[in-house]
XYZ file of C-alpha atoms in Angstrom:
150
model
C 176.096 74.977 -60.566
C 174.785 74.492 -56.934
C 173.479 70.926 -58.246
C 176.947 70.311 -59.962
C 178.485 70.750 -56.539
C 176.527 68.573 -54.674
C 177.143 65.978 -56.967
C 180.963 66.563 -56.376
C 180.336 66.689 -52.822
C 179.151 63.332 -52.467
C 180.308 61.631 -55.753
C 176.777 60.998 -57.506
C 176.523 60.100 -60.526
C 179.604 59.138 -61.773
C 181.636 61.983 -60.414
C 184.329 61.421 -58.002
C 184.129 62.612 -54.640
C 186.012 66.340 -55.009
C 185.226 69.098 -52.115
C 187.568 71.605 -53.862
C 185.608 71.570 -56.952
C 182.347 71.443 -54.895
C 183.181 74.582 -53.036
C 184.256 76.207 -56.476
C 181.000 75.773 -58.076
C 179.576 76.934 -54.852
C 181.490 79.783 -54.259
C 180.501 80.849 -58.081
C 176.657 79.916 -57.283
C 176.542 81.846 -54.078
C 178.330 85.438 -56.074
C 175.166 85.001 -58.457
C 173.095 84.935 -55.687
C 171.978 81.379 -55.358
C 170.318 80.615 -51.813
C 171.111 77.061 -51.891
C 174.738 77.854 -52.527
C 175.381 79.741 -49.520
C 173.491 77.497 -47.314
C 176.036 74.747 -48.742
C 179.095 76.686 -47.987
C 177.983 77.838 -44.740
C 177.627 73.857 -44.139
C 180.794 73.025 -45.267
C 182.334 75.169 -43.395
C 180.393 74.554 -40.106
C 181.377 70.818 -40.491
C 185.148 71.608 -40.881
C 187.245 72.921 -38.088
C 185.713 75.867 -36.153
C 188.277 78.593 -35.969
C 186.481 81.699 -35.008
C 187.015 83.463 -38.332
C 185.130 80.604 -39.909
C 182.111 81.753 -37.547
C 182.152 84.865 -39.127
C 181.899 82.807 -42.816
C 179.165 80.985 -41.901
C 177.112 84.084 -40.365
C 178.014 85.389 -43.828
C 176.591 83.160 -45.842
C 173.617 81.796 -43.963
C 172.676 85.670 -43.276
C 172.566 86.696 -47.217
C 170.691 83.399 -47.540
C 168.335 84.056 -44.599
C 167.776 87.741 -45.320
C 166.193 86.757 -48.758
C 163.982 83.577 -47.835
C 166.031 80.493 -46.557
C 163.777 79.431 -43.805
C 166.636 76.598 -42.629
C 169.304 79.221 -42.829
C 167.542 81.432 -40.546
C 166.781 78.448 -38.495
C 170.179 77.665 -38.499
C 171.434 80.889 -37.401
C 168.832 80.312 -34.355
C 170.832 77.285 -33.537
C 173.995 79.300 -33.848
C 172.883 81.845 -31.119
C 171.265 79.195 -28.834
C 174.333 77.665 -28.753
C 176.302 81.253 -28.083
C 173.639 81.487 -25.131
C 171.493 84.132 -27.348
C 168.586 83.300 -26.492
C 166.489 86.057 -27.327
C 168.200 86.524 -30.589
C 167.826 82.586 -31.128
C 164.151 82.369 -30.246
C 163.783 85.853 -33.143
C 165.420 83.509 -35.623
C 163.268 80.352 -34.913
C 160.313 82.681 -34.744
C 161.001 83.865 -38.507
C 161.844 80.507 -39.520
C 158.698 78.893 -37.998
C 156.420 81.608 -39.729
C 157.853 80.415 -43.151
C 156.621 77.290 -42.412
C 159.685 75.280 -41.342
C 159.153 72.865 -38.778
C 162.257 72.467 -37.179
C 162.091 76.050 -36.271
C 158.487 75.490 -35.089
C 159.587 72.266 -32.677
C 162.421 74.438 -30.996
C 159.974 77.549 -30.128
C 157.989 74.742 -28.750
C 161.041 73.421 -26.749
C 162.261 76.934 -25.928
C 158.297 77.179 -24.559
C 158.303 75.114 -22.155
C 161.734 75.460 -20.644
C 160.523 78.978 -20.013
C 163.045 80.698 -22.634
C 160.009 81.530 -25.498
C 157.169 83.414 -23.901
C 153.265 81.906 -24.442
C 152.766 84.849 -26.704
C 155.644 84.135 -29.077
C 154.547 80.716 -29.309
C 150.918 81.611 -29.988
C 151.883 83.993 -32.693
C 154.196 81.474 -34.010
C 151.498 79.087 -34.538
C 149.715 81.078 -36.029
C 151.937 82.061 -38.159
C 152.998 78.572 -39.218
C 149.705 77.841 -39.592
C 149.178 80.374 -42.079
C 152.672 79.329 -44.137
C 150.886 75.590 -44.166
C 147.719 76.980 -45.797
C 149.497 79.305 -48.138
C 151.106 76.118 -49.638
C 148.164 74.428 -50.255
C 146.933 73.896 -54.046
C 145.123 71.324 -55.588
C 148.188 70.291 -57.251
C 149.978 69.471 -53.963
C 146.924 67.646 -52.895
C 146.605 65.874 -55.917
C 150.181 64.890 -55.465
C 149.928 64.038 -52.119
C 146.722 61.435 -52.933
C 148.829 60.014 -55.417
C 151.871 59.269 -52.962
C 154.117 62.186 -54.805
């Protein structure tokens, strides 16, 4: 379903361009508790007109997705504070993020670091924690992949 709607989104592969339909399958994705799904509709509505009830829709969905695994929905509800001038709740986010491994989230604690909004001790235990994330993901496999330009 979530793949369905993206191709709606956009129009790939053959489809025509339809957001309703998109945000349907979306809608239906995200009640069975796709992760992908939310963090489309929380998109979709960010890029439409910001009312503030649509705030509250797009804490909704990027929470549910955050609160079981989406490292870029948690890093996008860091942006979402930062930008509400919640810092300390922003840097929390990015911190989580980062530790999953996402490097977006790692680059802003970095940021955050040196304009004297993350302390030296949440960046070191970021690091480390990314660190970790980066090794966890390593397999053979991967490598192998990697070598052969995968």
């Amino acid at each position: 379903m979530v793949l369905l709607g993206d191709l709606h989104f956009c129009g790939g592969q053959g489809l025509t361009k339809y957001v309703t339909r998109a945000k349907e399958l979306w809608t239906e994705a995200a009640e069975l508790g796709s992760l992908d799904a939310h963090y489309n509709l929380g998109l979709l509505i960010y890029g439409s007109d910001k009312r503030e009830t649509d705030k509250h829709r797009i804490l909704y969905h990027w929470e549910e997705a955050a609160m079981k695994g989406h490292a870029e929905c948690r890093h996008n509800l860091g942006v979402l504070e930062f930008t509400s001038g919640n810092w300390d709740l922003a840097v929390q986010h990015f911190m989580i993020s980062a530790k999953m491994g996402y490097d977006l989230s790692l680059d802003s604690i970095k940021d955050l670091f040196l304009k004297g909004t993350a302390t030296k001790a949440q960046y070191a235990e970021v690091l480390r924690g990314y660190q970790d994330a980066v090794e966890e993901m390593k397999s053979p496999q991967r490598e192998e992949a990697k070598r052969l330009g995968y």
